[in-house]
C-alpha cells in the first residue's frame, strides 16, 4: 500500500470511528426528544426533566409516554438541548446529534407565530401557554438558537442551508415582534412586559402573581439580543430608549439578598447606600414597582406581599447593572454612536 492510499485509509477509519463516539448527555437528550422535535421541562407525571438521572425501565416508560403537549421553550427547554447537541456533534461528529438538533430547530420554526412571536408551549395552548412569552427569556433563547443557525456561529455552521435561510427569516420576524411589543408610555418607548396576547400583542398577565407589568430582567435579555444585531435606526432607537428607562427607574440605596433563617430562605430588602437595584416588575403606566400575590392581587408595598410569595419569588435584582456600566457603552463605541 503506497503512502497516499494508506493515509486515505487512515482518514476513513478516523471518520468511521469518530461517528461512533457517543456523548452521554447527548444520548439522553435523544431519548427525551419529543416526536414534534421539541423537549419538555416536565414528564407526563409532572416530574422535572433531569439529565443527571440514569434512565431505567421505569423512567424510560415515563419519557416515552410524554406527548407533544409538553414541548416548550420555558426554563431553557429545547434551546438548551439544541445547543448541547450541536456542541456534541462538533466533538463527536455523530450524525444522530446533528439530526436531532436540526429537528429541534424545525420545531422552533414551526412554533413561531406569523407576527414573529413565540408561545411558551406548542402545540399546547392551555392557560397562558399560547401567549408571546419573554418570561424567563423563553423567546430570546429561541431567537438566539435561530440567530446562531442563521449566522453559523457557535458551531451552528453545520446545519443545512435550508434551515439556515429559514432561520434568517425567523430572526427578522422575531426582531420585528420585539420592536412592536416595546411598551410605549406617553409617546416614548420604555421596556417590555413578560408576556403578550398572541393576536393583539398587548401586554397580558400569566400566573396569579405575574400581573400585567414591565419586566426588567427579561428586558435586559432583549436589549442584549438587539445589541447583537446590525444597527438599524429602529434598533438604535429601541435600545437607547430602553437604556434610558433603566437609568430613570433604578432604585438607589437598597440591596436585596437571600439569607437563611431556621433553615429557610428569606429574601431581605435592606437599606444600603452603596447599592443600586431594580424591581422585577413595574407598573406599566406609572413605573412604580409592583408585586403580585397568589390571590391575584397587586401590591405596591413589598412588605404587604404574603410571606410565601415574598420569600418564594425574586422581586428585586441588579438586572441592568452590567448592561449600563459595560455592555451599553461598549455597544455605542463599537458602532460609533453617541449617547
GROMACS .gro file of C-alpha atoms in nm:
model
  339
    1UNK     CA    1   0.000   0.000   0.000
    2UNK     CA    2   0.154   0.332  -0.102
    3UNK     CA    3   0.164   0.627   0.138
    4UNK     CA    4  -0.122   0.814  -0.027
    5UNK     CA    5  -0.362   0.520  -0.010
    6UNK     CA    6  -0.251   0.439   0.345
    7UNK     CA    7  -0.318   0.798   0.456
    8UNK     CA    8  -0.660   0.793   0.291
    9UNK     CA    9  -0.745   0.464   0.461
   10UNK     CA   10  -0.646   0.607   0.799
   11UNK     CA   11  -0.867   0.908   0.735
   12UNK     CA   12  -1.166   0.689   0.654
   13UNK     CA   13  -1.105   0.483   0.965
   14UNK     CA   14  -1.087   0.802   1.169
   15UNK     CA   15  -1.417   0.929   1.030
   16UNK     CA   16  -1.586   0.593   1.093
   17UNK     CA   17  -1.452   0.578   1.446
   18UNK     CA   18  -1.546   0.935   1.531
   19UNK     CA   19  -1.901   0.877   1.404
   20UNK     CA   20  -1.939   0.603   1.666
   21UNK     CA   21  -1.828   0.821   1.955
   22UNK     CA   22  -2.116   0.889   2.192
   23UNK     CA   23  -2.173   1.174   2.432
   24UNK     CA   24  -2.358   1.061   2.746
   25UNK     CA   25  -2.562   1.381   2.787
   26UNK     CA   26  -2.644   1.399   2.417
   27UNK     CA   27  -2.757   1.036   2.417
   28UNK     CA   28  -3.005   1.113   2.694
   29UNK     CA   29  -3.130   1.419   2.506
   30UNK     CA   30  -3.205   1.199   2.206
   31UNK     CA   31  -3.423   0.981   2.426
   32UNK     CA   32  -3.609   1.277   2.580
   33UNK     CA   33  -3.678   1.449   2.245
   34UNK     CA   34  -4.050   1.457   2.171
   35UNK     CA   35  -4.196   1.342   1.837
   36UNK     CA   36  -4.251   1.702   1.719
   37UNK     CA   37  -3.882   1.785   1.771
   38UNK     CA   38  -3.912   1.987   2.091
   39UNK     CA   39  -3.831   1.900   2.450
   40UNK     CA   40  -4.031   1.934   2.768
   41UNK     CA   41  -3.930   2.067   3.107
   42UNK     CA   42  -4.151   1.803   3.270
   43UNK     CA   43  -4.264   1.448   3.201
   44UNK     CA   44  -4.622   1.328   3.188
   45UNK     CA   45  -4.625   1.271   3.567
   46UNK     CA   46  -4.506   1.635   3.621
   47UNK     CA   47  -4.161   1.526   3.733
   48UNK     CA   48  -3.889   1.766   3.618
   49UNK     CA   49  -3.662   1.659   3.331
   50UNK     CA   50  -3.329   1.578   3.496
   51UNK     CA   51  -3.041   1.465   3.275
   52UNK     CA   52  -2.832   1.361   3.572
   53UNK     CA   53  -3.064   1.067   3.637
   54UNK     CA   54  -2.985   0.723   3.499
   55UNK     CA   55  -3.254   0.604   3.260
   56UNK     CA   56  -3.401   0.280   3.392
   57UNK     CA   57  -3.708   0.098   3.257
   58UNK     CA   58  -3.949   0.297   3.473
   59UNK     CA   59  -3.806   0.636   3.371
   60UNK     CA   60  -3.790   0.530   3.007
   61UNK     CA   61  -4.160   0.437   3.021
   62UNK     CA   62  -4.245   0.782   3.157
   63UNK     CA   63  -4.032   0.954   2.893
   64UNK     CA   64  -4.195   0.761   2.610
   65UNK     CA   65  -4.547   0.829   2.741
   66UNK     CA   66  -4.483   1.205   2.746
   67UNK     CA   67  -4.655   1.366   2.448
   68UNK     CA   68  -4.601   1.670   2.227
   69UNK     CA   69  -4.815   1.889   2.452
   70UNK     CA   70  -4.517   1.903   2.687
   71UNK     CA   71  -4.290   2.062   2.425
   72UNK     CA   72  -4.185   2.409   2.544
   73UNK     CA   73  -3.920   2.681   2.538
   74UNK     CA   74  -3.982   2.759   2.906
   75UNK     CA   75  -3.698   2.713   3.157
   76UNK     CA   76  -3.440   2.682   2.874
   77UNK     CA   77  -3.610   2.369   2.739
   78UNK     CA   78  -3.548   2.294   2.369
   79UNK     CA   79  -3.298   2.579   2.322
   80UNK     CA   80  -3.067   2.414   2.577
   81UNK     CA   81  -3.091   2.074   2.410
   82UNK     CA   82  -3.035   2.206   2.057
   83UNK     CA   83  -2.722   2.395   2.163
   84UNK     CA   84  -2.592   2.095   2.359
   85UNK     CA   85  -2.646   1.859   2.066
   86UNK     CA   86  -2.470   2.094   1.824
   87UNK     CA   87  -2.177   2.113   2.064
   88UNK     CA   88  -2.172   1.733   2.100
   89UNK     CA   89  -2.175   1.695   1.722
   90UNK     CA   90  -1.877   1.928   1.691
   91UNK     CA   91  -1.683   1.697   1.924
   92UNK     CA   92  -1.802   1.355   1.806
   93UNK     CA   93  -1.934   1.403   1.451
   94UNK     CA   94  -2.212   1.163   1.548
   95UNK     CA   95  -2.480   1.230   1.282
   96UNK     CA   96  -2.763   1.144   1.523
   97UNK     CA   97  -2.686   1.458   1.724
   98UNK     CA   98  -2.697   1.686   1.422
   99UNK     CA   99  -3.019   1.526   1.301
  100UNK     CA  100  -3.186   1.576   1.640
  101UNK     CA  101  -3.064   1.936   1.664
  102UNK     CA  102  -3.199   2.014   1.317
  103UNK     CA  103  -3.532   1.858   1.414
  104UNK     CA  104  -3.532   2.086   1.718
  105UNK     CA  105  -3.463   2.392   1.502
  106UNK     CA  106  -3.751   2.290   1.275
  107UNK     CA  107  -3.973   2.277   1.585
  108UNK     CA  108  -3.877   2.635   1.677
  109UNK     CA  109  -3.956   2.749   1.324
  110UNK     CA  110  -4.291   2.570   1.339
  111UNK     CA  111  -4.397   2.724   1.670
  112UNK     CA  112  -4.323   3.085   1.570
  113UNK     CA  113  -4.630   3.297   1.505
  114UNK     CA  114  -4.668   3.493   1.182
  115UNK     CA  115  -4.622   3.810   1.390
  116UNK     CA  116  -4.275   3.690   1.489
  117UNK     CA  117  -4.355   3.599   1.849
  118UNK     CA  118  -4.307   3.264   2.020
  119UNK     CA  119  -4.555   3.097   2.256
  120UNK     CA  120  -4.427   2.941   2.574
  121UNK     CA  121  -4.557   2.599   2.464
  122UNK     CA  122  -4.651   2.447   2.130
  123UNK     CA  123  -4.890   2.289   2.043
  124UNK     CA  124  -5.033   2.316   2.399
  125UNK     CA  125  -5.250   2.629   2.417
  126UNK     CA  126  -5.382   2.590   2.771
  127UNK     CA  127  -5.385   2.877   3.022
  128UNK     CA  128  -5.114   3.134   2.935
  129UNK     CA  129  -4.905   2.890   2.728
  130UNK     CA  130  -5.005   3.038   2.392
  131UNK     CA  131  -4.902   3.393   2.486
  132UNK     CA  132  -4.599   3.552   2.323
  133UNK     CA  133  -4.355   3.490   2.608
  134UNK     CA  134  -4.043   3.680   2.706
  135UNK     CA  135  -4.073   3.550   3.063
  136UNK     CA  136  -3.761   3.361   3.178
  137UNK     CA  137  -3.603   3.462   2.843
  138UNK     CA  138  -3.808   3.199   2.658
  139UNK     CA  139  -3.845   3.383   2.327
  140UNK     CA  140  -3.494   3.529   2.340
  141UNK     CA  141  -3.346   3.183   2.399
  142UNK     CA  142  -3.533   3.053   2.092
  143UNK     CA  143  -3.424   3.351   1.882
  144UNK     CA  144  -3.064   3.310   1.997
  145UNK     CA  145  -3.062   2.950   1.868
  146UNK     CA  146  -3.208   3.066   1.537
  147UNK     CA  147  -2.959   3.353   1.519
  148UNK     CA  148  -2.673   3.105   1.565
  149UNK     CA  149  -2.830   2.889   1.294
  150UNK     CA  150  -2.869   3.185   1.059
  151UNK     CA  151  -2.515   3.314   1.114
  152UNK     CA  152  -2.337   2.980   1.155
  153UNK     CA  153  -2.193   3.087   1.490
  154UNK     CA  154  -2.118   2.871   1.798
  155UNK     CA  155  -2.073   2.554   1.588
  156UNK     CA  156  -2.407   2.600   1.407
  157UNK     CA  157  -2.232   2.625   1.069
  158UNK     CA  158  -2.307   2.254   1.019
  159UNK     CA  159  -2.683   2.286   0.980
  160UNK     CA  160  -2.849   2.256   0.639
  161UNK     CA  161  -2.861   2.559   0.409
  162UNK     CA  162  -3.240   2.532   0.404
  163UNK     CA  163  -3.265   2.566   0.783
  164UNK     CA  164  -3.012   2.848   0.773
  165UNK     CA  165  -3.227   3.050   0.532
  166UNK     CA  166  -3.546   2.980   0.725
  167UNK     CA  167  -3.371   3.083   1.048
  168UNK     CA  168  -3.265   3.415   0.895
  169UNK     CA  169  -3.626   3.494   0.811
  170UNK     CA  170  -3.743   3.385   1.157
  171UNK     CA  171  -3.488   3.609   1.330
  172UNK     CA  172  -3.601   3.912   1.132
  173UNK     CA  173  -3.964   3.835   1.214
  174UNK     CA  174  -3.867   3.799   1.580
  175UNK     CA  175  -3.690   4.135   1.582
  176UNK     CA  176  -4.000   4.288   1.425
  177UNK     CA  177  -4.210   4.146   1.708
  178UNK     CA  178  -3.967   4.278   1.969
  179UNK     CA  179  -3.985   4.628   1.826
  180UNK     CA  180  -4.367   4.614   1.806
  181UNK     CA  181  -4.404   4.497   2.167
  182UNK     CA  182  -4.181   4.756   2.333
  183UNK     CA  183  -4.424   4.936   2.564
  184UNK     CA  184  -4.481   5.300   2.471
  185UNK     CA  185  -4.550   5.544   2.754
  186UNK     CA  186  -4.682   5.885   2.652
  187UNK     CA  187  -4.516   5.857   2.314
  188UNK     CA  188  -4.182   5.728   2.445
  189UNK     CA  189  -4.068   5.361   2.425
  190UNK     CA  190  -3.987   5.208   2.764
  191UNK     CA  191  -3.906   4.837   2.814
  192UNK     CA  192  -4.103   4.513   2.767
  193UNK     CA  193  -4.368   4.314   2.950
  194UNK     CA  194  -4.324   3.946   3.038
  195UNK     CA  195  -4.592   3.817   2.804
  196UNK     CA  196  -4.836   3.942   2.540
  197UNK     CA  197  -5.164   3.834   2.387
  198UNK     CA  198  -5.069   3.625   2.086
  199UNK     CA  199  -5.303   3.812   1.848
  200UNK     CA  200  -5.331   4.171   1.974
  201UNK     CA  201  -4.971   4.182   2.105
  202UNK     CA  202  -5.096   4.373   2.409
  203UNK     CA  203  -4.927   4.303   2.746
  204UNK     CA  204  -5.101   4.023   2.933
  205UNK     CA  205  -5.086   3.853   3.271
  206UNK     CA  206  -4.974   3.495   3.335
  207UNK     CA  207  -4.970   3.329   3.676
  208UNK     CA  208  -5.166   3.495   3.957
  209UNK     CA  209  -4.852   3.664   4.091
  210UNK     CA  210  -4.735   3.775   3.744
  211UNK     CA  211  -4.964   4.071   3.661
  212UNK     CA  212  -4.953   4.292   3.355
  213UNK     CA  213  -4.634   4.489   3.412
  214UNK     CA  214  -4.296   4.591   3.277
  215UNK     CA  215  -4.038   4.315   3.332
  216UNK     CA  216  -3.682   4.428   3.399
  217UNK     CA  217  -3.481   4.103   3.392
  218UNK     CA  218  -3.633   3.988   3.065
  219UNK     CA  219  -3.596   4.335   2.911
  220UNK     CA  220  -3.221   4.327   2.976
  221UNK     CA  221  -3.206   3.999   2.784
  222UNK     CA  222  -3.400   4.156   2.497
  223UNK     CA  223  -3.163   4.455   2.483
  224UNK     CA  224  -2.860   4.224   2.475
  225UNK     CA  225  -3.012   4.032   2.185
  226UNK     CA  226  -3.082   4.353   1.995
  227UNK     CA  227  -2.722   4.469   2.054
  228UNK     CA  228  -2.603   4.157   1.866
  229UNK     CA  229  -2.786   4.267   1.555
  230UNK     CA  230  -2.672   4.503   1.277
  231UNK     CA  231  -2.773   4.852   1.382
  232UNK     CA  232  -3.077   4.999   1.211
  233UNK     CA  233  -3.245   5.329   1.309
  234UNK     CA  234  -3.530   5.129   1.466
  235UNK     CA  235  -3.299   4.905   1.670
  236UNK     CA  236  -3.085   5.202   1.779
  237UNK     CA  237  -3.393   5.393   1.897
  238UNK     CA  238  -3.527   5.087   2.080
  239UNK     CA  239  -3.203   5.016   2.268
  240UNK     CA  240  -3.139   5.377   2.363
  241UNK     CA  241  -3.494   5.425   2.489
  242UNK     CA  242  -3.484   5.107   2.699
  243UNK     CA  243  -3.147   5.201   2.849
  244UNK     CA  244  -3.280   5.548   2.931
  245UNK     CA  245  -3.575   5.385   3.108
  246UNK     CA  246  -3.341   5.173   3.320
  247UNK     CA  247  -3.138   5.478   3.417
  248UNK     CA  248  -3.451   5.669   3.517
  249UNK     CA  249  -3.607   5.388   3.721
  250UNK     CA  250  -3.319   5.248   3.923
  251UNK     CA  251  -3.364   5.217   4.298
  252UNK     CA  252  -3.067   5.361   4.481
  253UNK     CA  253  -2.975   5.295   4.842
  254UNK     CA  254  -3.115   4.945   4.876
  255UNK     CA  255  -2.983   4.590   4.846
  256UNK     CA  256  -3.174   4.265   4.809
  257UNK     CA  257  -3.028   3.944   4.945
  258UNK     CA  258  -3.124   3.591   5.038
  259UNK     CA  259  -3.039   3.473   5.388
  260UNK     CA  260  -3.111   3.154   5.581
  261UNK     CA  261  -3.334   3.166   5.887
  262UNK     CA  262  -3.424   2.843   6.064
  263UNK     CA  263  -3.320   2.653   5.754
  264UNK     CA  264  -3.549   2.853   5.525
  265UNK     CA  265  -3.457   3.103   5.255
  266UNK     CA  266  -3.561   3.455   5.347
  267UNK     CA  267  -3.538   3.743   5.099
  268UNK     CA  268  -3.443   4.072   5.259
  269UNK     CA  269  -3.477   4.423   5.117
  270UNK     CA  270  -3.248   4.647   5.320
  271UNK     CA  271  -3.103   4.997   5.311
  272UNK     CA  272  -2.756   5.003   5.156
  273UNK     CA  273  -2.616   5.336   5.040
  274UNK     CA  274  -2.370   5.164   4.803
  275UNK     CA  275  -2.625   4.950   4.621
  276UNK     CA  276  -2.845   5.002   4.313
  277UNK     CA  277  -3.124   4.760   4.223
  278UNK     CA  278  -3.439   4.742   4.013
  279UNK     CA  279  -3.775   4.587   4.095
  280UNK     CA  280  -3.865   4.280   3.895
  281UNK     CA  281  -4.196   4.433   3.784
  282UNK     CA  282  -4.305   4.794   3.731
  283UNK     CA  283  -4.650   4.940   3.676
  284UNK     CA  284  -4.696   4.969   3.302
  285UNK     CA  285  -4.834   5.324   3.330
  286UNK     CA  286  -4.671   5.482   3.635
  287UNK     CA  287  -4.338   5.294   3.658
  288UNK     CA  288  -4.399   5.222   4.026
  289UNK     CA  289  -4.257   4.888   4.146
  290UNK     CA  290  -4.538   4.637   4.187
  291UNK     CA  291  -4.574   4.291   4.336
  292UNK     CA  292  -4.823   4.015   4.259
  293UNK     CA  293  -4.963   3.765   4.510
  294UNK     CA  294  -5.108   3.416   4.494
  295UNK     CA  295  -5.463   3.550   4.516
  296UNK     CA  296  -5.413   3.763   4.205
  297UNK     CA  297  -5.392   4.089   4.398
  298UNK     CA  298  -5.136   4.357   4.312
  299UNK     CA  299  -4.939   4.531   4.585
  300UNK     CA  300  -4.727   4.844   4.563
  301UNK     CA  301  -4.569   4.790   4.904
  302UNK     CA  302  -4.324   4.500   4.918
  303UNK     CA  303  -4.396   4.437   5.285
  304UNK     CA  304  -4.765   4.375   5.209
  305UNK     CA  305  -4.687   4.071   4.994
  306UNK     CA  306  -4.769   3.739   5.162
  307UNK     CA  307  -4.474   3.573   5.330
  308UNK     CA  308  -4.491   3.275   5.094
  309UNK     CA  309  -4.459   3.492   4.782
  310UNK     CA  310  -4.221   3.740   4.942
  311UNK     CA  311  -3.971   3.462   5.004
  312UNK     CA  312  -4.070   3.234   4.716
  313UNK     CA  313  -4.006   3.477   4.432
  314UNK     CA  314  -3.722   3.712   4.347
  315UNK     CA  315  -3.871   4.063   4.346
  316UNK     CA  316  -3.557   4.277   4.303
  317UNK     CA  317  -3.216   4.243   4.143
  318UNK     CA  318  -2.919   4.424   3.991
  319UNK     CA  319  -3.061   4.331   3.649
  320UNK     CA  320  -2.925   4.620   3.442
  321UNK     CA  321  -2.605   4.695   3.633
  322UNK     CA  322  -2.362   4.530   3.390
  323UNK     CA  323  -2.564   4.646   3.091
  324UNK     CA  324  -2.540   5.012   3.190
  325UNK     CA  325  -2.183   5.005   3.320
  326UNK     CA  326  -2.012   4.800   3.049
  327UNK     CA  327  -2.220   4.649   2.770
  328UNK     CA  328  -2.411   4.955   2.652
  329UNK     CA  329  -2.106   5.186   2.642
  330UNK     CA  330  -1.913   4.915   2.454
  331UNK     CA  331  -2.200   4.883   2.202
  332UNK     CA  332  -2.204   5.260   2.147
  333UNK     CA  333  -1.829   5.266   2.090
  334UNK     CA  334  -1.831   4.963   1.859
  335UNK     CA  335  -2.099   5.115   1.639
  336UNK     CA  336  -1.963   5.472   1.663
  337UNK     CA  337  -2.285   5.600   1.815
  338UNK     CA  338  -2.340   5.890   2.053
  339UNK     CA  339  -2.532   5.858   2.378
   0.00000   0.00000   0.00000
